[in-house]
Amino acid sequence: MKTTMLAVLVTLLGATAARAEVTLADIIENVRRNEAIYENLDVVIHSEYDIGDRAPVKFGNGSAEVLSDNKRLRYVRQGGMFRLDRTGSSVDTERTVSGDRVRAYDGETTRGVDGNTVANLIQGKQDDPDLVRPHMFLLRDTSHSMAPLSTYLSGTEAMKSHPEGFWTNDHSLANTYEGEADFMGLRCHRVRITTVLSSGDAHDSWELWLAEDRNYLPVRMLAFTFHVSADTPVGDGAVTDLREIEPNVWFPFAADVTAYDLVVMKREGKRAIRWRRKYWVEDVSLDPHYDLAYFRDVTIPDGTAVYEIVDGEIASSYRQGAPPTGGVSRPLKRWWLWAMNVVIGILVVAVWRLQCRRRRLANSSPPSQAE
Amino acid sequence: METSGKWQTIPHHYVMRVPVHARVVEPRFVVPAKVFLRRDAATGRFAPAAVFVMSRPPAGALGPVWLLDGPAGLSVEDAGAVSATRRRVRLTFDGERYPAESVIELAAEGAEQVLSFKLVVQP
């Protein structure tokens, strides 16, 4: 009898102590829902980039390596609209280049001005590569930084179908859940995003540590390139300042990301800094209230080349502030005009040379005849 | 203005096609979808947790939230609206026996649908 009761007790304890299994699908869904908290956002971020103490790389194609880069950007996302204002510059071995940029979407048109030299008026929404997603903070320097983390975690098809996924057909994703771990006292879920080549070989991988009690924000990132090393990261990053901006809502206020030199690592087995970037947040709010004009009015300075883009194609172009030339010119039509001018020019030259030749022939008659 | 030369000056991402696709999103949902309740190492009791009840336009703002169904020992306290689209809800659990995983159902003033999330109690 005692034994039976003990068995029942053990069974009951076993039932209460059973540990539910965590899956990648659970984590993706938790990330996706937490991303919704940041749907409306008004944030000011600074970023600082440098290449450490190493000498700049010399490229054979005439381009110069960027040595440092400092930018400040304000990004506002509100009710599906957005506006980004960025100022700053980057320095290479030869010159300083402006990083100033404005881009805004008012629900109908995306208007953007880059460095006061080129402006685009785009039909529809086209977000900026510098858009801010708190869950992608540690992946801002990657080629897929525009997509939401939940989409990136969801795999190839999700990335292909997302407007900001920009996924290439010859690569696929093999993402995995790697279990729990602690980082700086935070309970984290480790996930891996692995890019697989068409050959079937895994090429590279991001390991992200998502903090369970911090809205599943990634607080640590490790980057692997498998042909260099499967175990030693070729890059890493961490959120160094995480703040509670509202009860139970956290935001990464500072982060460091470092990339290591692949050649040095492969050849010498040690880590030398290739580049590093620091981010820090000046201000953030999850409740922006701007008028429609804020997302519509983008000042295009006189002299700026303006391109109107419809369905991904340049539909027209003009120079801001230039006197009208009988309506908006169409590139195709202008190309024909240019070709016509060339043909006419060739004909004029040919006729002129023919006349000169005739005159020369007339003048070269025998002197006896002229006399 | 010469267009042939200027085409090259446009960053390529400026001229990419703008795809449009439909995405099904719930008008109201709980954040996160799966809540992990863990014991506080200092007290030995389960640490309280919080969830958000979100409401996306065109769904209107939600009123107070209350518990419809969940394991014995679970308490749900509406902590009020954080913004027009979000309410915060506090969870506490002091049950002795519990399933490893259960579905919690909430109701909210102004919402006809039942709002649910999964609760995982980590021993």
Coordinates of C-alpha atoms in Angstrom, one line a residue:
Chain A
M1 CA 0.0 0.0 0.0
K2 CA 2.8 2.3 1.0
T3 CA 4.6 1.5 -2.2
T4 CA 1.5 2.2 -4.3
M5 CA 1.0 5.6 -2.6
L6 CA 4.7 6.4 -3.2
A7 CA 4.3 5.5 -6.8
V8 CA 1.3 7.7 -7.2
L9 CA 3.2 10.6 -5.5
V10 CA 6.2 10.1 -7.7
T11 CA 3.9 10.1 -10.8
L12 CA 2.2 13.3 -9.6
L13 CA 5.5 15.0 -8.8
G14 CA 6.7 13.8 -12.2
A15 CA 3.7 15.4 -13.8
T16 CA 4.1 18.7 -12.1
A17 CA 7.8 18.8 -12.7
A18 CA 7.6 18.0 -16.4
R19 CA 9.5 20.5 -18.5
A20 CA 7.8 21.8 -21.6
E21 CA 9.9 21.7 -24.6
V22 CA 10.8 25.0 -26.3
T23 CA 10.8 25.0 -30.1
L24 CA 12.0 27.4 -32.7
A25 CA 8.4 28.0 -33.6
D26 CA 7.7 29.2 -30.0
I27 CA 10.5 31.6 -30.2
I28 CA 9.6 33.0 -33.6
E29 CA 6.0 33.6 -32.5
N30 CA 7.2 35.4 -29.3
V31 CA 9.6 37.5 -31.3
R32 CA 6.9 38.3 -33.8
R33 CA 4.4 39.4 -31.2
N34 CA 7.0 41.5 -29.3
E35 CA 8.0 43.2 -32.5
A36 CA 4.5 44.6 -32.7
I37 CA 5.2 46.6 -29.5
Y38 CA 7.7 48.7 -31.5
E39 CA 5.4 49.1 -34.6
N40 CA 5.1 52.8 -33.8
L41 CA 8.5 54.3 -33.0
D42 CA 10.4 57.6 -32.7
V43 CA 14.1 57.0 -32.1
V44 CA 17.3 58.9 -32.5
I45 CA 20.4 56.8 -32.9
H46 CA 24.1 57.6 -33.3
S47 CA 26.5 55.2 -34.9
E48 CA 30.3 55.4 -35.0
Y49 CA 32.4 53.1 -37.3
D50 CA 36.2 52.7 -37.5
I51 CA 38.7 50.1 -38.7
G52 CA 40.9 50.1 -35.5
D53 CA 44.6 50.5 -35.7
R54 CA 45.2 48.6 -38.9
A55 CA 46.2 50.1 -42.2
P56 CA 43.5 50.6 -44.8
V57 CA 43.0 48.0 -47.5
K58 CA 44.1 49.1 -51.0
F59 CA 41.6 48.1 -53.6
G60 CA 42.7 47.5 -57.2
N61 CA 39.5 48.9 -58.7
G62 CA 40.1 52.5 -57.7
S63 CA 37.7 52.5 -54.7
A64 CA 38.9 53.6 -51.3
E65 CA 38.1 51.9 -48.0
V66 CA 36.0 53.8 -45.6
L67 CA 38.1 54.5 -42.5
S68 CA 35.5 56.0 -40.2
D69 CA 31.9 56.9 -40.4
N70 CA 29.8 58.9 -37.9
K71 CA 26.0 59.3 -38.3
R72 CA 23.0 60.5 -36.4
L73 CA 19.6 59.4 -37.5
R74 CA 16.1 60.0 -36.4
Y75 CA 13.6 57.3 -37.5
V76 CA 9.9 57.7 -37.0
R77 CA 7.4 55.0 -37.9
Q78 CA 3.7 55.8 -37.3
G79 CA 0.6 54.1 -38.6
G80 CA 2.4 52.5 -41.5
M81 CA 4.1 55.8 -42.5
F82 CA 7.8 56.6 -41.8
R83 CA 10.4 59.3 -42.0
L84 CA 14.2 59.1 -41.7
D85 CA 16.5 62.1 -41.3
R86 CA 20.2 61.2 -41.3
T87 CA 23.2 63.5 -41.0
G88 CA 26.9 62.7 -40.9
S89 CA 29.8 61.7 -43.1
S90 CA 32.2 59.0 -43.8
V91 CA 36.0 59.4 -44.4
D92 CA 38.0 57.2 -46.7
T93 CA 41.7 57.5 -47.6
E94 CA 41.0 60.3 -50.1
R95 CA 38.0 62.3 -49.1
T96 CA 35.0 62.9 -46.9
V97 CA 31.6 61.9 -48.2
S98 CA 28.3 63.2 -46.9
G99 CA 25.9 60.7 -45.4
D100 CA 23.0 63.1 -45.2
R101 CA 19.8 61.6 -46.2
V102 CA 16.1 62.2 -45.9
R103 CA 13.4 59.6 -46.7
A104 CA 9.7 59.7 -45.9
Y105 CA 6.6 57.8 -46.8
D106 CA 3.1 59.4 -46.3
G107 CA 1.0 56.4 -47.2
E108 CA 1.2 57.0 -50.9
T109 CA 4.6 58.2 -52.0
T110 CA 8.2 57.7 -50.8
R111 CA 10.3 60.8 -51.1
G112 CA 14.0 60.7 -50.6
V113 CA 16.9 63.0 -51.0
D114 CA 20.5 61.7 -50.8
G115 CA 23.3 64.2 -50.1
N116 CA 21.4 67.0 -51.7
T117 CA 22.4 65.7 -55.1
V118 CA 19.8 63.0 -56.0
A119 CA 16.1 62.9 -55.1
N120 CA 13.6 60.0 -55.7
L121 CA 9.9 60.2 -55.8
I122 CA 8.7 56.6 -55.5
Q123 CA 5.2 55.4 -56.0
G124 CA 4.4 53.3 -52.9
K125 CA 6.4 52.4 -49.8
Q126 CA 10.1 51.8 -49.9
D127 CA 11.6 51.8 -46.5
D128 CA 15.1 53.0 -45.8
P129 CA 18.0 50.5 -45.3
D130 CA 18.7 52.4 -42.1
L131 CA 15.2 51.7 -40.7
V132 CA 15.2 50.8 -37.1
R133 CA 14.0 47.5 -35.7
P134 CA 15.0 46.9 -32.1
H135 CA 15.2 43.2 -32.6
M136 CA 17.6 43.7 -35.5
F137 CA 19.9 46.1 -33.6
L138 CA 22.8 43.7 -33.6
L139 CA 22.3 42.8 -37.3
R140 CA 22.2 46.4 -38.6
D141 CA 25.4 45.9 -40.6
T142 CA 24.2 42.8 -42.4
S143 CA 22.6 42.6 -45.8
H144 CA 19.3 41.4 -44.5
S145 CA 18.9 44.0 -41.8
M146 CA 15.7 45.4 -43.2
A147 CA 13.5 42.4 -42.5
P148 CA 11.9 41.7 -39.1
L149 CA 13.8 39.2 -37.0
S150 CA 10.8 37.0 -36.9
T151 CA 10.7 36.8 -40.7
Y152 CA 14.5 36.1 -40.8
L153 CA 14.0 33.3 -38.3
S154 CA 11.0 31.9 -40.2
G155 CA 13.2 30.9 -43.1
T156 CA 13.7 31.2 -46.8
E157 CA 10.1 31.4 -48.0
A158 CA 9.3 34.0 -45.4
M159 CA 12.3 36.1 -46.5
K160 CA 11.4 35.7 -50.2
S161 CA 7.9 36.9 -49.6
H162 CA 8.7 39.8 -47.4
P163 CA 9.1 43.2 -49.2
E164 CA 12.2 43.9 -47.1
G165 CA 13.6 40.4 -47.3
F166 CA 15.6 40.9 -50.5
W167 CA 16.5 37.2 -50.5
T168 CA 18.4 35.6 -53.4
N169 CA 17.1 32.4 -54.9
D170 CA 20.4 30.5 -54.8
H171 CA 20.6 30.6 -51.0
S172 CA 18.4 29.1 -48.3
L173 CA 18.1 29.3 -44.6
A174 CA 18.4 26.5 -42.1
N175 CA 17.5 28.0 -38.7
T176 CA 17.6 26.2 -35.4
Y177 CA 16.9 26.5 -31.7
E178 CA 20.0 26.0 -29.7
G179 CA 18.6 26.0 -26.1
E180 CA 18.8 28.3 -23.1
A181 CA 21.8 30.2 -21.7
D182 CA 22.5 33.1 -19.4
F183 CA 24.1 36.3 -20.6
M184 CA 24.9 39.2 -18.1
G185 CA 22.3 37.7 -15.7
L186 CA 19.6 37.4 -18.4
R187 CA 17.8 34.2 -19.3
C188 CA 18.3 33.9 -23.0
H189 CA 17.1 31.6 -25.8
R190 CA 19.9 30.9 -28.4
V191 CA 18.8 30.7 -32.0
R192 CA 20.9 30.2 -35.1
I193 CA 20.3 31.6 -38.6
T194 CA 22.4 29.6 -41.1
T195 CA 22.7 30.5 -44.8
V196 CA 23.1 27.4 -47.0
L197 CA 24.5 27.6 -50.5
S198 CA 22.9 25.9 -53.5
S199 CA 25.6 23.2 -53.2
G200 CA 24.1 22.3 -49.9
D201 CA 27.0 23.6 -47.9
A202 CA 26.3 25.8 -44.9
H203 CA 28.2 29.1 -45.5
D204 CA 27.7 31.3 -42.6
S205 CA 25.6 31.6 -39.4
W206 CA 24.4 34.2 -36.9
E207 CA 23.8 33.0 -33.4
L208 CA 21.5 35.3 -31.5
W209 CA 20.8 35.3 -27.8
L210 CA 17.3 36.5 -27.1
A211 CA 16.5 37.8 -23.6
E212 CA 13.3 36.2 -22.4
D213 CA 12.5 39.0 -19.9
R214 CA 13.5 41.8 -22.3
N215 CA 10.9 41.3 -25.0
Y216 CA 13.1 38.7 -26.7
L217 CA 15.5 41.3 -27.8
P218 CA 18.9 39.9 -29.0
V219 CA 21.5 40.9 -26.4
R220 CA 24.4 38.9 -27.9
M221 CA 25.4 38.0 -31.4
L222 CA 28.1 35.7 -32.7
A223 CA 28.9 35.5 -36.4
F224 CA 30.4 32.4 -38.1
T225 CA 31.8 31.9 -41.5
F226 CA 32.3 28.2 -41.9
H227 CA 35.2 28.2 -44.4
V228 CA 37.1 30.2 -41.9
S229 CA 36.1 28.5 -38.7
A230 CA 33.1 26.6 -37.4
D231 CA 33.9 27.4 -33.8
T232 CA 35.6 30.8 -33.6
P233 CA 33.3 33.7 -34.4
V234 CA 34.4 36.0 -37.2
G235 CA 32.3 38.7 -35.6
D236 CA 30.5 39.4 -32.4
G237 CA 28.2 42.0 -30.8
A238 CA 26.4 42.7 -27.6
V239 CA 23.9 45.2 -26.3
T240 CA 25.8 47.0 -23.6
D241 CA 22.9 49.1 -22.3
L242 CA 19.3 47.9 -22.1
R243 CA 16.7 50.2 -20.6
E244 CA 13.1 49.8 -19.6
I245 CA 11.4 52.6 -21.5
E246 CA 7.9 51.6 -20.3
P247 CA 6.8 49.0 -17.8
N248 CA 7.9 45.6 -19.2
V249 CA 9.1 47.2 -22.5
W250 CA 12.8 47.4 -23.1
F251 CA 15.0 49.0 -25.7
P252 CA 18.7 48.5 -26.6
F253 CA 20.3 51.9 -25.8
A254 CA 23.9 51.0 -26.7
A255 CA 25.6 48.2 -28.6
D256 CA 29.0 47.2 -29.9
V257 CA 29.6 45.1 -33.0
T258 CA 33.1 44.0 -34.1
A259 CA 34.1 42.1 -37.3
Y260 CA 37.4 40.3 -37.4
D261 CA 39.8 39.9 -40.4
L262 CA 39.0 36.6 -42.1
V263 CA 42.4 36.3 -43.8
V264 CA 44.3 36.9 -40.6
M265 CA 42.1 34.4 -38.8
K266 CA 42.4 31.8 -41.4
R267 CA 46.1 32.2 -41.9
E268 CA 47.3 32.9 -38.4
G269 CA 44.4 31.6 -36.3
K270 CA 44.1 34.9 -34.3
R271 CA 41.5 37.6 -34.3
A272 CA 42.5 41.1 -35.7
I273 CA 39.9 43.8 -35.9
R274 CA 38.5 44.4 -39.4
W275 CA 36.0 47.0 -38.3
R276 CA 33.9 47.9 -35.3
R277 CA 30.8 49.9 -34.8
K278 CA 29.1 51.5 -31.8
Y279 CA 25.5 52.4 -31.5
W280 CA 23.9 54.5 -28.9
V281 CA 20.4 55.9 -28.6
E282 CA 19.8 59.5 -27.7
D283 CA 16.0 59.3 -27.4
V284 CA 13.2 56.9 -28.0
S285 CA 9.4 56.9 -27.8
L286 CA 6.8 54.3 -28.7
D287 CA 4.0 56.8 -29.1
P288 CA 4.8 59.3 -31.8
H289 CA 2.2 61.8 -32.9
Y290 CA 3.1 63.7 -36.0
D291 CA 0.9 65.4 -38.6
L292 CA 0.7 63.9 -42.1
A293 CA 2.9 66.8 -43.4
Y294 CA 5.8 65.4 -41.4
F295 CA 5.8 62.3 -43.6
R296 CA 4.9 64.1 -46.8
D297 CA 7.1 67.3 -46.8
V298 CA 10.6 66.6 -47.9
T299 CA 12.6 69.6 -49.1
I300 CA 14.4 69.1 -52.4
P301 CA 17.0 71.7 -52.8
D302 CA 17.3 73.5 -56.2
G303 CA 19.7 71.8 -58.5
T304 CA 18.9 68.3 -57.2
A305 CA 18.4 65.7 -59.9
V306 CA 14.9 64.3 -59.3
Y307 CA 13.8 60.9 -60.6
E308 CA 10.2 59.8 -60.4
I309 CA 9.9 56.0 -60.1
V310 CA 6.8 54.0 -60.9
D311 CA 6.8 50.2 -60.6
G312 CA 10.5 50.2 -60.1
E313 CA 11.3 52.0 -63.3
I314 CA 12.3 55.6 -63.8
A315 CA 9.2 57.2 -65.3
S316 CA 10.6 60.8 -65.6
S317 CA 13.4 63.0 -64.5
Y318 CA 14.1 66.7 -64.1
R319 CA 16.4 69.1 -62.2
Q320 CA 14.7 70.7 -59.2
G321 CA 14.3 74.5 -59.7
A322 CA 15.2 74.4 -63.5
P323 CA 12.8 76.2 -65.8
P324 CA 10.2 74.0 -67.3
T325 CA 11.1 72.6 -70.8
G326 CA 7.6 71.9 -72.1
G327 CA 6.7 69.3 -69.6
V328 CA 8.4 66.4 -67.9
S329 CA 10.9 64.7 -70.2
R330 CA 10.9 61.0 -70.6
P331 CA 14.3 59.3 -70.7
L332 CA 13.3 57.1 -73.6
K333 CA 12.1 60.0 -75.7
R334 CA 15.2 62.1 -74.8
W335 CA 17.4 59.2 -75.8
W336 CA 15.8 59.3 -79.3
L337 CA 16.2 63.0 -79.4
W338 CA 19.9 62.6 -78.6
A339 CA 20.3 60.0 -81.3
M340 CA 18.5 62.1 -83.8
N341 CA 20.8 65.0 -83.0
V342 CA 23.8 62.8 -83.5
V343 CA 22.5 61.6 -86.9
I344 CA 21.7 65.2 -88.0
G345 CA 25.2 66.3 -86.8
I346 CA 26.8 63.5 -88.9
L347 CA 24.8 64.5 -92.0
V348 CA 25.7 68.2 -91.6
V349 CA 29.4 67.3 -91.3
A350 CA 29.2 65.0 -94.3
V351 CA 27.5 67.6 -96.4
W352 CA 30.0 70.3 -95.3
R353 CA 33.0 68.0 -96.2
L354 CA 31.5 67.2 -99.6
Q355 CA 31.1 70.9 -100.3
C356 CA 34.8 71.5 -99.2
R357 CA 35.9 68.7 -101.5
R358 CA 34.1 70.1 -104.5
R359 CA 35.6 73.5 -103.8
R360 CA 39.1 72.0 -103.5
L361 CA 38.6 70.1 -106.8
A362 CA 37.4 73.4 -108.4
N363 CA 40.5 75.3 -107.1
S364 CA 42.9 72.6 -108.1
S365 CA 42.2 72.9 -111.9
P366 CA 45.2 73.3 -114.2
P367 CA 46.7 76.9 -114.0
S368 CA 46.6 77.2 -117.7
Q369 CA 42.8 76.8 -117.6
A370 CA 42.5 79.3 -114.8
E371 CA 44.7 81.8 -116.4
Chain B
M1 CA 19.6 67.1 -67.9
E2 CA 21.5 64.0 -69.0
T3 CA 19.7 61.0 -67.8
S4 CA 22.0 58.3 -69.1
G5 CA 24.8 59.4 -66.7
K6 CA 22.5 60.1 -63.8
W7 CA 20.9 56.7 -63.8
Q8 CA 24.1 55.3 -62.4
T9 CA 24.1 57.7 -59.5
I10 CA 20.9 56.4 -58.1
P11 CA 21.5 53.9 -55.3
H12 CA 20.2 50.6 -56.5
H13 CA 17.9 50.2 -53.6
Y14 CA 16.1 53.3 -54.7
V15 CA 14.9 51.7 -57.9
M16 CA 14.0 48.3 -56.8
R17 CA 10.5 47.1 -57.4
V18 CA 8.0 47.7 -54.6
P19 CA 6.3 44.3 -54.0
V20 CA 2.9 44.2 -52.4
H21 CA 1.6 41.2 -50.6
A22 CA -1.3 40.6 -48.2
R23 CA -0.5 39.6 -44.7
V24 CA -3.0 38.2 -42.3
V25 CA -2.6 39.8 -38.9
E26 CA -4.9 39.3 -35.9
P27 CA -6.7 42.5 -34.9
R28 CA -6.1 41.6 -31.2
F29 CA -3.5 39.3 -29.7
V30 CA -1.4 38.7 -26.6
V31 CA 2.3 39.4 -26.4
P32 CA 4.1 37.1 -26.1
A33 CA 2.4 33.9 -27.4
K34 CA 4.1 31.7 -24.9
V35 CA 4.9 32.8 -21.4
F36 CA 7.5 31.0 -19.3
L37 CA 6.9 31.2 -15.5
R38 CA 10.1 30.5 -13.6
R39 CA 10.9 30.2 -9.9
D40 CA 12.7 33.1 -8.3
A41 CA 15.9 31.7 -6.9
A42 CA 15.7 33.9 -3.8
T43 CA 12.1 33.2 -2.7
G44 CA 11.5 29.8 -4.3
R45 CA 8.2 31.1 -5.5
F46 CA 7.2 31.7 -9.1
A47 CA 8.3 35.1 -10.3
P48 CA 5.4 37.3 -11.6
A49 CA 5.2 37.9 -15.3
A50 CA 3.5 40.4 -17.6
V51 CA 1.8 40.2 -20.9
F52 CA 0.4 42.8 -23.2
V53 CA -2.9 42.7 -25.0
M54 CA -2.5 44.5 -28.3
S55 CA -5.1 45.9 -30.5
R56 CA -4.3 46.8 -34.1
P57 CA -6.4 49.3 -36.2
P58 CA -9.1 49.1 -37.3
A59 CA -9.9 47.3 -34.0
G60 CA -10.6 49.8 -31.3
A61 CA -9.0 50.3 -28.0
L62 CA -9.6 47.6 -25.4
G63 CA -11.0 48.0 -21.9
P64 CA -10.0 46.0 -18.8
V65 CA -8.9 42.4 -19.1
W66 CA -9.9 39.5 -17.0
L67 CA -9.2 35.8 -16.8
L68 CA -11.6 33.4 -18.4
D69 CA -9.8 30.1 -18.0
G70 CA -6.4 28.9 -16.6
P71 CA -4.9 26.6 -14.1
A72 CA -5.8 26.9 -10.4
G73 CA -3.4 29.3 -8.7
L74 CA -3.1 31.7 -11.6
S75 CA -4.1 35.3 -11.0
V76 CA -4.5 37.9 -13.7
E77 CA -4.5 41.6 -12.9
D78 CA -5.2 44.3 -15.4
A79 CA -2.5 47.0 -15.0
G80 CA -4.2 49.5 -17.4
A81 CA -3.7 50.9 -20.8
V82 CA -0.2 51.8 -21.8
S83 CA -1.2 53.3 -25.1
A84 CA -4.2 53.3 -27.4
T85 CA -3.2 50.0 -28.8
R86 CA -1.8 48.2 -25.7
R87 CA -2.8 47.1 -22.2
R88 CA -0.5 45.5 -19.7
V89 CA -1.6 42.5 -17.7
R90 CA 0.2 41.1 -14.6
L91 CA 0.3 37.3 -14.0
T92 CA 1.1 35.7 -10.7
F93 CA 1.0 32.0 -9.9
D94 CA 1.1 30.2 -6.6
G95 CA -0.3 26.9 -7.5
E96 CA 1.1 23.7 -6.0
R97 CA 0.2 21.5 -8.9
Y98 CA 0.2 22.6 -12.5
P99 CA 0.4 21.2 -16.0
A100 CA 3.7 21.8 -17.8
E101 CA 1.9 23.8 -20.4
S102 CA -1.6 25.2 -20.5
V103 CA -3.7 27.6 -22.6
I104 CA -4.8 30.8 -20.8
E105 CA -7.9 32.5 -22.0
L106 CA -8.6 36.2 -21.4
A107 CA -11.5 38.4 -22.1
A108 CA -11.4 42.1 -22.5
E109 CA -14.0 44.8 -22.5
G110 CA -14.7 45.8 -26.1
A111 CA -13.4 42.5 -27.6
E112 CA -15.7 39.8 -28.7
Q113 CA -12.9 37.3 -29.4
V114 CA -11.2 35.3 -26.6
L115 CA -7.6 36.3 -26.2
S116 CA -5.3 33.4 -25.5
F117 CA -1.7 32.6 -24.9
K118 CA 0.3 29.6 -23.7
L119 CA 1.6 29.4 -20.2
V120 CA 4.6 27.2 -19.5
V121 CA 5.5 26.6 -15.9
Q122 CA 9.1 25.8 -15.5
P123 CA 9.7 23.7 -12.3

